[in-house]
Amino acid sequence: MMPLTFRPLQLNCNHCAIVSNSGQMVGQKVGEEIDHASCIWRMNNAPTKGFEEDVGYMTMVRVVSHTSVPLLLKNPDYFFKEASRTIYVIWGPFRNMRKDGNGIVYNMLKKTVDAYPDAQIYVTTEQQMTHCDRVFKDETGKDRVQSGSYLSTGWFTFILAMDACYSIHVYGMINETYCKTEGYRKVPYHYYEQGKDECNEYLLHEHAPYGGHRFITEKKVFAKWAKKHRIVFTHPNWTLS
């Protein structure tokens, strides 16, 4: 990862909390527990304000998709002024991240750093993007591009966190069979937005011929990684056979 000032990001965390954006977080009241982790990871534009009891209020690392950057910029004071100690890692394809004046997302981030000089914003390199694609192919046997899918922000967060954290506690993420279980908890796709149903979204994306995230496939891989790394999933709990 290179920041807009071209220093590589070096993270070394003991116990990490990864907080899902899922509606599963609603009513869990684990905010205080989350805030006790040495590094707290969040994704995209998931807010803490107003949801502290369930999700905590501290953020150390926020991993953000290139498509979510405009959502952060709708509320830049909240994300880049109040949360100036947060490290932002922005991932996206080279066409959006290029530094020659034609990278639409890179240009937005450059303006943000000009307006908020204390903001700590890092962007993924082309090599890192290729690495994440390669890991997907190694783990699933499928070529991401040929299968018409996009990796999720969760995928990038996991790969970064496994590198940076001694142990990881993931909150609010469902496993690959959750939506098929009897009497599962129906929740919104995001804890901070009403509307889309989580399981409907997952199934829609999994089977989209083009442009979908393979959330269910990714969860299967995360379960595999949890057997080799110190990773636990709660709210709901995962049983790793």
Coordinates of C-alpha atoms in Angstrom, one line a residue:
M1 CA 0.0 0.0 0.0
M2 CA 1.3 3.4 -0.9
P3 CA -0.1 6.6 0.6
L4 CA -0.5 9.7 -1.4
T5 CA 2.9 10.7 0.1
F6 CA 4.4 7.4 -1.1
R7 CA 5.4 5.8 2.2
P8 CA 4.4 2.1 2.5
L9 CA 1.9 1.3 5.2
Q10 CA 3.3 -0.9 8.0
L11 CA 0.8 -2.3 10.5
N12 CA 1.6 -4.5 13.4
C13 CA -1.4 -5.4 15.6
N14 CA -1.9 -7.9 18.4
H15 CA -5.6 -8.5 18.7
C16 CA -7.8 -7.2 15.8
A17 CA -11.5 -6.7 15.6
I18 CA -13.1 -6.7 12.2
V19 CA -16.6 -5.2 12.3
S20 CA -18.9 -6.3 9.5
N21 CA -21.3 -3.8 8.0
S22 CA -24.1 -6.4 8.3
G23 CA -27.5 -5.8 9.9
Q24 CA -26.4 -8.7 12.1
M25 CA -24.7 -6.0 14.3
V26 CA -28.0 -4.4 15.3
G27 CA -28.9 -5.1 18.9
Q28 CA -25.7 -7.0 19.6
K29 CA -24.4 -4.5 22.3
V30 CA -20.7 -5.5 21.7
G31 CA -19.4 -2.0 21.2
E32 CA -17.4 -1.9 24.4
E33 CA -15.9 -5.3 23.7
I34 CA -14.9 -4.2 20.1
D35 CA -13.3 -1.0 21.5
H36 CA -11.0 -3.1 23.7
A37 CA -9.2 -4.6 20.6
S38 CA -5.8 -3.3 19.8
C39 CA -6.7 -2.6 16.2
I40 CA -10.3 -2.0 15.0
W41 CA -11.1 -2.5 11.3
R42 CA -14.1 -1.2 9.6
M43 CA -15.2 -1.1 5.9
N44 CA -16.4 1.5 3.5
N45 CA -18.6 4.2 4.9
A46 CA -20.0 2.2 7.9
P47 CA -20.6 4.9 10.6
T48 CA -20.0 4.5 14.3
K49 CA -21.9 7.6 15.3
G50 CA -25.3 6.6 16.6
F51 CA -24.4 2.9 16.7
E52 CA -21.7 2.9 19.4
E53 CA -23.5 0.5 21.7
D54 CA -23.6 -2.2 19.0
V55 CA -20.4 -1.5 17.0
G56 CA -18.1 0.6 19.2
Y57 CA -16.8 4.1 18.4
M58 CA -13.1 3.6 17.7
T59 CA -11.6 2.9 14.3
M60 CA -8.0 2.3 13.5
V61 CA -8.1 1.0 9.9
R62 CA -10.9 1.6 7.4
V63 CA -10.7 -0.4 4.2
V64 CA -12.6 1.4 1.4
S65 CA -13.6 0.4 -2.1
H66 CA -13.0 2.9 -4.9
T67 CA -16.8 2.9 -5.4
S68 CA -17.4 4.0 -1.8
V69 CA -15.0 7.0 -1.8
P70 CA -17.8 9.4 -3.0
L71 CA -19.9 8.2 0.0
L72 CA -17.1 9.2 2.4
L73 CA -16.8 12.6 0.6
K74 CA -20.5 13.3 1.3
N75 CA -19.5 13.7 5.0
P76 CA -15.8 14.5 4.8
D77 CA -15.6 16.3 8.2
Y78 CA -16.8 13.2 10.0
F79 CA -14.4 10.8 8.2
F80 CA -11.3 12.9 7.8
K81 CA -11.4 15.5 10.5
E82 CA -13.1 13.9 13.5
A83 CA -11.5 10.5 12.6
S84 CA -8.1 12.0 11.7
R85 CA -6.3 9.1 13.6
T86 CA -8.0 6.5 11.3
I87 CA -5.8 5.0 8.6
Y88 CA -7.7 4.7 5.3
V89 CA -6.8 2.0 2.8
I90 CA -8.5 2.6 -0.5
W91 CA -8.5 -0.3 -3.0
G92 CA -9.5 -0.1 -6.7
P93 CA -8.4 -0.9 -10.2
F94 CA -5.5 0.8 -11.8
R95 CA -7.7 2.9 -14.1
N96 CA -9.2 4.7 -11.1
M97 CA -6.1 4.8 -9.0
R98 CA -3.5 5.9 -11.6
K99 CA -1.5 8.9 -10.6
D100 CA -1.0 10.6 -14.0
G101 CA -4.1 12.8 -13.7
N102 CA -6.5 10.3 -15.2
G103 CA -7.2 8.3 -12.0
I104 CA -10.6 9.6 -11.1
V105 CA -10.6 8.2 -7.5
Y106 CA -6.9 9.0 -7.0
N107 CA -7.7 12.7 -7.9
M108 CA -10.6 12.8 -5.4
L109 CA -8.2 11.5 -2.7
K110 CA -5.6 14.0 -3.6
K111 CA -8.1 16.8 -3.1
T112 CA -9.1 15.3 0.2
V113 CA -5.5 15.3 1.5
D114 CA -5.2 18.9 0.4
A115 CA -8.3 19.8 2.4
Y116 CA -7.5 17.6 5.3
P117 CA -3.7 17.5 5.6
D118 CA -3.9 15.2 8.7
A119 CA -5.8 12.5 6.9
Q120 CA -3.9 9.2 6.6
I121 CA -4.9 7.8 3.2
Y122 CA -3.1 4.9 1.5
V123 CA -4.0 3.4 -1.8
T124 CA -3.3 -0.2 -3.0
T125 CA -0.7 -0.7 -5.7
E126 CA -1.4 -2.6 -9.0
Q127 CA 0.7 -5.4 -7.6
Q128 CA -1.5 -5.8 -4.5
M129 CA -4.6 -5.8 -6.6
T130 CA -3.1 -8.6 -8.8
H131 CA -2.1 -10.5 -5.6
C132 CA -5.7 -10.4 -4.3
D133 CA -7.0 -11.7 -7.6
R134 CA -4.3 -14.5 -7.6
V135 CA -5.3 -15.5 -4.0
F136 CA -9.0 -15.8 -5.1
K137 CA -8.0 -18.0 -8.1
D138 CA -5.7 -20.2 -5.9
E139 CA -8.5 -20.6 -3.2
T140 CA -11.5 -21.1 -5.5
G141 CA -10.0 -22.4 -8.8
K142 CA -11.9 -19.6 -10.5
D143 CA -10.5 -16.7 -12.4
R144 CA -12.2 -13.6 -10.9
V145 CA -12.3 -11.7 -14.2
Q146 CA -13.5 -14.7 -16.3
S147 CA -16.2 -15.4 -13.7
G148 CA -17.5 -11.9 -14.1
S149 CA -17.1 -10.9 -10.4
Y150 CA -15.6 -8.3 -8.2
L151 CA -13.8 -9.0 -5.0
S152 CA -15.5 -7.5 -1.9
T153 CA -14.1 -5.0 0.5
G154 CA -14.2 -7.8 3.1
W155 CA -11.8 -9.8 0.9
F156 CA -9.2 -7.0 0.9
T157 CA -9.7 -6.4 4.6
F158 CA -9.1 -10.1 5.4
I159 CA -5.9 -10.3 3.3
L160 CA -4.6 -7.1 4.9
A161 CA -5.6 -8.1 8.5
M162 CA -4.1 -11.6 8.2
D163 CA -0.8 -9.9 7.4
A164 CA -1.0 -7.3 10.2
C165 CA -2.7 -9.1 13.1
Y166 CA -1.6 -11.8 15.5
S167 CA -5.3 -12.8 16.1
I168 CA -8.6 -11.6 14.6
H169 CA -12.1 -11.5 16.0
V170 CA -14.8 -10.9 13.2
Y171 CA -18.1 -9.5 14.4
G172 CA -21.4 -9.8 12.5
M173 CA -20.4 -11.8 9.4
I174 CA -22.5 -14.7 8.3
N175 CA -21.1 -18.0 7.0
E176 CA -21.7 -19.6 3.7
T177 CA -24.6 -21.8 4.9
Y178 CA -26.3 -19.2 7.1
C179 CA -29.0 -18.2 4.6
K180 CA -30.0 -21.9 4.1
T181 CA -30.5 -22.6 7.8
E182 CA -33.9 -22.9 9.4
G183 CA -35.2 -19.8 11.1
Y184 CA -32.2 -17.6 10.3
R185 CA -32.3 -14.0 11.4
K186 CA -33.5 -11.8 8.6
V187 CA -31.6 -8.5 8.8
P188 CA -30.9 -5.5 6.5
Y189 CA -27.8 -5.8 4.3
H190 CA -26.2 -2.9 6.3
Y191 CA -26.7 -2.1 10.0
Y192 CA -26.9 1.6 9.2
E193 CA -29.5 1.4 6.3
Q194 CA -33.0 0.0 6.1
G195 CA -34.0 -1.7 2.9
K196 CA -32.2 -4.6 1.2
D197 CA -32.4 -8.0 2.9
E198 CA -28.9 -9.5 3.6
C199 CA -29.6 -13.0 2.4
N200 CA -31.4 -11.8 -0.8
E201 CA -28.4 -9.6 -1.6
Y202 CA -25.9 -12.4 -1.1
L203 CA -27.8 -14.8 -3.3
L204 CA -28.3 -12.1 -6.0
H205 CA -24.6 -11.4 -6.0
E206 CA -23.5 -15.0 -5.9
H207 CA -25.4 -15.8 -9.1
A208 CA -25.1 -12.5 -11.0
P209 CA -23.5 -13.4 -14.4
Y210 CA -21.5 -10.2 -14.3
G211 CA -20.5 -7.5 -11.8
G212 CA -21.5 -9.3 -8.6
H213 CA -19.5 -10.0 -5.5
R214 CA -19.1 -13.7 -4.7
F215 CA -19.9 -13.2 -1.0
I216 CA -20.8 -16.8 -0.3
T217 CA -17.7 -18.2 -2.1
E218 CA -15.6 -15.7 -0.1
K219 CA -17.1 -16.8 3.2
K220 CA -16.2 -20.4 2.4
V221 CA -12.6 -19.3 1.9
F222 CA -12.6 -17.3 5.2
A223 CA -13.7 -20.4 7.0
K224 CA -10.8 -22.3 5.5
W225 CA -8.4 -19.5 6.6
A226 CA -9.8 -19.6 10.1
K227 CA -8.5 -23.1 10.5
K228 CA -4.9 -22.1 9.8
H229 CA -4.9 -18.6 11.4
R230 CA -6.1 -17.3 14.8
I231 CA -9.6 -16.1 13.5
V232 CA -12.9 -16.4 15.3
F233 CA -16.3 -15.3 14.1
T234 CA -19.2 -14.3 16.4
H235 CA -22.6 -12.7 16.2
P236 CA -23.4 -15.1 14.7
N237 CA -20.9 -17.8 15.8
W238 CA -19.3 -20.0 13.1
T239 CA -18.8 -23.7 13.7
L240 CA -15.6 -24.6 11.9
S241 CA -15.9 -28.3 11.2

